[in-house]
Short mmCIF file of C-alpha atoms in Angstrom, two decimals:
data_model
loop_
_atom_site.label_atom_id
_atom_site.label_comp_id
_atom_site.label_asym_id
_atom_site.label_seq_id
_atom_site.Cartn_x
_atom_site.Cartn_y
_atom_site.Cartn_z
CA MET A 26 32.16 -54.18 -32.56
CA PRO A 27 29.41 -52.72 -34.65
CA ASP A 28 26.86 -55.11 -32.96
CA THR A 29 28.05 -53.99 -29.50
CA LEU A 30 27.56 -50.44 -30.45
CA ALA A 31 24.09 -50.95 -31.84
CA ALA A 32 23.13 -52.87 -28.62
CA ALA A 33 24.44 -49.88 -26.47
CA THR A 34 22.46 -47.27 -28.46
CA CYS A 35 19.22 -49.27 -28.96
CA SER A 36 16.39 -48.37 -26.68
CA GLN A 37 13.44 -50.74 -25.96
CA VAL A 38 10.14 -51.11 -24.26
CA VAL A 39 7.96 -54.21 -23.71
CA ILE A 40 4.16 -53.74 -24.35
CA GLU A 41 1.92 -56.49 -22.72
CA ILE A 42 -1.65 -56.64 -24.16
CA GLY A 43 -3.80 -59.62 -23.43
CA GLY A 44 -1.17 -61.30 -21.24
CA LEU A 45 1.36 -61.29 -24.36
CA PRO A 46 4.58 -59.26 -23.88
CA ILE A 47 6.20 -57.99 -27.11
CA ARG A 48 9.40 -56.11 -27.04
CA LEU A 49 9.87 -52.97 -29.35
CA SER A 50 13.38 -51.74 -29.90
CA VAL A 51 14.55 -48.69 -31.76
CA ASP A 52 17.61 -46.44 -31.93
CA ASP A 53 15.67 -43.46 -30.82
CA PRO A 54 15.13 -42.82 -27.11
CA ALA A 55 12.66 -40.05 -27.75
CA PHE A 56 10.51 -42.45 -29.78
CA ILE A 57 10.63 -45.01 -26.92
CA GLU A 58 9.45 -42.21 -24.62
CA LEU A 59 6.60 -41.66 -26.99
CA LEU A 60 5.65 -45.18 -26.82
CA ASN A 61 5.81 -45.29 -22.94
CA ARG A 62 3.36 -42.48 -22.96
CA ARG A 63 1.11 -43.95 -25.65
CA TYR A 64 0.89 -47.40 -23.99
CA ALA A 65 0.88 -46.15 -20.30
CA GLY A 66 -0.42 -48.95 -18.17
CA PHE A 67 0.50 -51.76 -20.59
CA VAL A 68 4.30 -51.23 -20.41
CA SER A 69 5.76 -54.48 -18.89
CA ASN A 70 8.88 -55.21 -17.15
CA SER A 71 8.99 -58.73 -18.46
CA SER A 72 12.49 -59.94 -19.25
CA GLN A 73 11.28 -62.81 -21.46
CA PRO A 74 8.95 -61.28 -24.18
CA ARG A 75 7.30 -63.75 -26.59
CA PHE A 76 8.18 -61.54 -29.62
CA GLU A 77 10.37 -58.91 -30.51
CA PHE A 78 10.10 -56.15 -33.31
CA ARG A 79 12.99 -53.97 -34.39
CA ILE A 80 11.80 -50.59 -35.41
CA ASP A 81 13.59 -48.43 -38.19
CA LEU A 82 12.16 -44.94 -38.43
CA ALA A 83 11.89 -43.55 -41.91
CA PRO A 84 12.54 -39.84 -42.65
CA PRO A 85 9.35 -37.82 -43.09
CA GLY A 86 7.95 -38.07 -46.58
CA LEU A 87 9.72 -41.29 -47.48
CA ILE A 88 6.74 -43.65 -46.92
CA ALA A 89 3.49 -42.88 -48.78
CA LYS A 90 0.23 -42.78 -46.72
CA ASP A 91 -2.38 -43.75 -49.09
CA GLN A 92 -2.10 -47.49 -49.07
CA ASP A 93 -4.70 -49.80 -47.44
CA VAL A 94 -3.49 -52.61 -45.10
CA SER A 95 -2.17 -55.77 -46.73
CA VAL A 96 -1.24 -58.83 -44.66
CA ARG A 97 0.12 -61.87 -46.48
CA TRP A 98 2.16 -65.05 -45.72
CA ASN A 99 5.16 -66.03 -47.83
CA SER A 100 8.01 -68.51 -47.21
CA GLY A 101 7.53 -68.76 -43.43
CA LYS A 102 6.97 -65.02 -42.69
CA TRP A 103 4.15 -62.64 -42.30
CA TYR A 104 4.45 -59.31 -44.27
CA PHE A 105 2.28 -56.34 -43.29
CA ASP A 106 2.00 -53.26 -45.40
CA ARG A 107 0.19 -50.00 -45.10
CA GLY A 108 0.98 -46.50 -46.40
CA ASP A 109 2.83 -45.56 -43.22
CA PHE A 110 4.70 -48.84 -42.53
CA HIS A 111 6.19 -52.09 -43.89
CA ALA A 112 6.72 -55.07 -41.53
CA GLU A 113 8.12 -58.59 -41.68
CA TRP A 114 7.43 -61.11 -38.90
CA ASP A 115 8.83 -64.60 -38.36
CA PRO A 116 6.56 -66.19 -35.78
CA SER A 117 8.84 -69.27 -35.38
CA ALA A 118 11.87 -67.17 -34.70
CA GLY A 119 9.87 -64.79 -32.45
CA ARG A 120 11.36 -61.74 -34.31
CA GLY A 121 10.20 -59.05 -36.72
CA LYS A 122 11.19 -55.79 -38.13
CA VAL A 123 9.16 -52.65 -39.01
CA ARG A 124 10.05 -49.67 -41.17
CA GLN A 125 7.60 -46.91 -40.32
CA THR A 126 7.13 -43.20 -39.86
CA ALA A 127 7.71 -41.65 -36.47
CA ASN A 128 4.17 -42.20 -35.42
CA PRO A 129 3.10 -44.40 -32.55
CA TYR A 130 -0.11 -45.32 -34.48
CA SER A 131 1.84 -47.05 -37.16
CA ILE A 132 3.22 -49.69 -34.55
CA ASP A 133 -0.29 -49.66 -33.06
CA CYS A 134 -1.59 -51.18 -36.31
CA VAL A 135 1.28 -53.62 -36.42
CA LEU A 136 0.41 -54.84 -32.88
CA ARG A 137 -3.23 -55.21 -33.77
CA ILE A 138 -2.43 -57.33 -36.81
CA VAL A 139 -0.09 -59.65 -34.78
CA HIS A 140 -2.57 -60.09 -32.05
CA THR A 141 -5.40 -60.94 -34.54
CA LEU A 142 -3.24 -63.65 -36.13
CA LEU A 143 -2.29 -65.22 -32.77
CA LEU A 144 -5.78 -64.95 -31.41
CA ALA A 145 -7.29 -66.68 -34.60
CA LYS A 146 -5.31 -69.77 -33.84
CA GLU A 147 -6.39 -69.91 -30.25
CA GLY A 148 -10.22 -69.33 -30.59
CA GLY A 149 -10.15 -65.63 -29.73
CA PHE A 150 -10.41 -62.26 -31.57
CA LEU A 151 -10.33 -58.60 -31.58
CA LEU A 152 -13.83 -57.10 -31.71
CA HIS A 153 -15.07 -53.71 -32.55
CA ALA A 154 -16.66 -53.12 -29.19
CA ALA A 155 -16.42 -51.09 -26.08
CA SER A 156 -16.08 -53.23 -22.99
CA ALA A 157 -16.33 -52.76 -19.16
CA VAL A 158 -16.12 -54.64 -16.03
CA ARG A 159 -18.89 -54.50 -13.42
CA SER A 160 -19.01 -56.67 -10.36
CA GLY A 161 -16.09 -58.79 -11.76
CA ARG A 162 -17.68 -59.56 -15.12
CA ALA A 163 -17.05 -58.10 -18.43
CA PHE A 164 -19.73 -56.63 -20.80
CA LEU A 165 -19.01 -56.06 -24.43
CA PHE A 166 -20.82 -53.38 -26.54
CA SER A 167 -20.30 -53.92 -30.23
CA GLY A 168 -21.16 -51.99 -33.27
CA VAL A 169 -19.96 -50.19 -36.31
CA SER A 170 -18.78 -46.56 -36.06
CA GLY A 171 -21.67 -44.53 -34.89
CA ALA A 172 -23.53 -47.32 -33.09
CA GLY A 173 -22.83 -45.78 -29.72
CA LYS A 174 -19.72 -47.65 -28.40
CA THR A 175 -18.11 -44.36 -27.15
CA THR A 176 -21.44 -42.94 -25.89
CA ILE A 177 -22.28 -45.99 -23.68
CA ALA A 178 -18.70 -46.02 -22.38
CA SER A 179 -18.90 -42.35 -21.51
CA LEU A 180 -22.13 -42.96 -19.54
CA ALA A 181 -20.73 -45.73 -17.37
CA PRO A 182 -21.21 -45.19 -13.60
CA PRO A 183 -18.37 -45.01 -11.12
CA ASP A 184 -18.52 -48.74 -10.25
CA VAL A 185 -17.57 -49.68 -13.86
CA SER A 186 -13.97 -50.09 -15.10
CA LEU A 187 -13.52 -49.34 -18.66
CA LEU A 188 -11.45 -51.87 -20.64
CA THR A 189 -11.87 -50.05 -23.98
CA ASP A 190 -14.11 -47.79 -25.95
CA GLU A 191 -13.05 -49.10 -29.35
CA ILE A 192 -11.38 -52.53 -29.66
CA SER A 193 -12.17 -55.41 -27.30
CA TYR A 194 -9.72 -58.25 -26.76
CA VAL A 195 -11.38 -61.61 -26.37
CA VAL A 196 -9.51 -64.74 -25.20
CA LYS A 197 -10.77 -68.25 -25.00
CA ASP A 198 -9.32 -70.75 -22.35
CA SER A 199 -10.47 -73.79 -20.54
CA GLY A 200 -12.48 -71.55 -18.20
CA GLY A 201 -14.48 -69.81 -20.85
CA TYR A 202 -14.04 -66.51 -22.51
CA PHE A 203 -12.34 -63.49 -20.98
CA ALA A 204 -12.02 -59.89 -22.03
CA PHE A 205 -8.79 -57.98 -21.39
CA GLY A 206 -8.23 -54.20 -21.43
CA THR A 207 -6.53 -52.58 -24.37
CA PRO A 208 -4.61 -49.40 -25.16
CA PHE A 209 -6.57 -49.19 -28.41
CA ALA A 210 -8.72 -46.06 -27.73
CA GLY A 211 -11.56 -44.49 -29.66
CA GLU A 212 -13.17 -41.15 -29.53
CA LEU A 213 -12.78 -40.97 -25.75
CA ALA A 214 -8.96 -41.00 -26.37
CA ARG A 215 -8.70 -42.91 -23.09
CA VAL A 216 -6.46 -46.00 -22.74
CA GLY A 217 -8.37 -48.86 -21.05
CA GLU A 218 -7.59 -50.35 -17.80
CA ASN A 219 -5.25 -53.29 -17.86
CA LEU A 220 -7.73 -55.84 -16.32
CA ARG A 221 -9.02 -59.24 -17.11
CA ALA A 222 -12.65 -60.49 -16.53
CA PRO A 223 -14.97 -63.41 -17.66
CA ILE A 224 -17.35 -62.19 -20.32
CA ALA A 225 -20.95 -62.08 -19.14
CA ASP A 226 -22.65 -60.71 -22.20
CA VAL A 227 -22.20 -59.05 -25.59
CA PHE A 228 -24.61 -56.42 -26.60
CA LEU A 229 -25.10 -55.34 -30.22
CA LEU A 230 -25.81 -51.66 -30.08
CA THR A 231 -28.66 -49.83 -31.62
CA GLN A 232 -29.76 -46.27 -30.54
CA GLY A 233 -33.41 -45.65 -30.06
CA ASN A 234 -36.13 -44.11 -27.97
CA ASP A 235 -36.23 -46.70 -25.27
CA ASN A 236 -33.71 -48.80 -23.25
CA LYS A 237 -34.35 -52.51 -23.94
CA ILE A 238 -32.58 -55.79 -24.53
CA GLU A 239 -33.71 -58.44 -27.08
CA SER A 240 -32.62 -62.03 -27.55
CA LEU A 241 -31.12 -63.11 -30.95
CA GLU A 242 -30.92 -66.47 -32.65
CA GLU A 243 -27.43 -67.87 -32.79
CA LYS A 244 -27.18 -67.48 -36.49
CA THR A 245 -28.07 -63.91 -36.39
CA ALA A 246 -25.76 -63.15 -33.42
CA ALA A 247 -22.82 -65.11 -35.17
CA CYS A 248 -23.35 -62.96 -38.47
CA ALA A 249 -23.45 -59.80 -36.50
CA LEU A 250 -20.35 -60.64 -34.46
CA LEU A 251 -18.37 -61.63 -37.57
CA ARG A 252 -19.17 -58.14 -39.16
CA ASN A 253 -17.36 -56.48 -36.25
CA ILE A 254 -14.33 -58.90 -35.76
CA LEU A 255 -11.08 -57.40 -36.79
CA PHE A 256 -9.07 -59.58 -39.20
CA PHE A 257 -6.66 -58.41 -41.88
CA ALA A 258 -5.05 -61.57 -43.44
CA GLU A 259 -6.13 -62.95 -46.78
CA ASP A 260 -5.55 -66.55 -45.46
CA PRO A 261 -8.38 -69.08 -46.04
CA GLY A 262 -7.38 -71.22 -43.04
CA LEU A 263 -7.28 -68.44 -40.64
CA VAL A 264 -10.38 -66.89 -41.99
CA ASN A 265 -12.18 -70.22 -41.53
CA ALA A 266 -10.79 -70.46 -37.94
CA VAL A 267 -12.29 -66.93 -37.10
CA PHE A 268 -15.59 -68.01 -38.47
CA GLU A 269 -15.62 -71.06 -36.32
CA SER A 270 -14.58 -69.05 -33.23
CA ALA A 271 -17.50 -66.67 -33.78
CA CYS A 272 -19.87 -69.63 -33.99
CA GLU A 273 -18.49 -71.27 -30.96
CA PHE A 274 -18.56 -67.97 -29.01
CA VAL A 275 -22.31 -67.32 -29.60
CA LYS A 276 -23.07 -70.89 -28.30
CA ARG A 277 -21.33 -70.13 -24.94
CA VAL A 278 -21.84 -66.36 -24.29
CA PRO A 279 -25.12 -64.58 -24.59
CA VAL A 280 -25.17 -62.13 -27.55
CA ARG A 281 -28.14 -59.82 -27.53
CA ARG A 282 -29.36 -56.64 -29.02
CA LEU A 283 -29.30 -53.43 -26.85
CA THR A 284 -31.42 -50.58 -27.92
CA PHE A 285 -30.66 -47.46 -25.79
CA ARG A 286 -31.17 -43.71 -25.34
CA PRO A 287 -27.97 -41.77 -24.81
CA ASP A 288 -28.45 -41.26 -21.05
CA ALA A 289 -27.02 -43.12 -17.95
CA LYS A 290 -30.16 -45.05 -17.23
CA VAL A 291 -29.13 -47.65 -19.74
CA TRP A 292 -26.64 -49.03 -17.22
CA GLU A 293 -29.58 -49.99 -15.08
CA LEU A 294 -29.99 -53.00 -17.46
CA ILE A 295 -26.43 -54.03 -17.33
CA GLN A 296 -25.99 -55.99 -14.18
#
């Protein structure tokens, strides 16, 4: 009987990012509504999600907020911690649980961690980069905070579909590398479009007095890419996998430096 009552009161939503549906369930319909708004465009009706996380909302003030992210593997499970959440995830069982504050950005971080771990095993990664689709091809604009990711996204002409202004989702498959839209927004506070397109170019951003594109050696490109890849786990095997993924990526996709002035003319170079 208790299990039946719990199932009856539990609310859930499936969030699909990068073609991977993950079910989130919680005994709080208002929080589910909040998640529906937060992930608008990425809510799925999939009845067979690949993973599920049960969320337990902690009372205000119960969880500290000054702890950095920690991701560790122990006895067949991943453990994620930050000041505003604690999560456990058993990939083989397809289930996890999260205790967090009533803040959608806590589960946001959990989802990012899960995706980085899965992508690392498949040759993909999350990248600090704006990305957009033009004429059926994806262009990524990578850089640290202040490099101009949000600026170049805001300058995009009407024929461009924005995938994200903050975190790009890169997938490797037999046909090459593809970028997916993400709900992980930056300063534009605008969720990306839920699209998929083959990656044509990656541009490393530098703001300057002229608009120009410069070629880079593979080693320089790989080092720059690695500095902007998101990865949280202190796991030597997966860290090495991410390193190899970056090296393989720059062999197959042009990675160049884009110096630009903050005006819309820069998009004349991006075709």
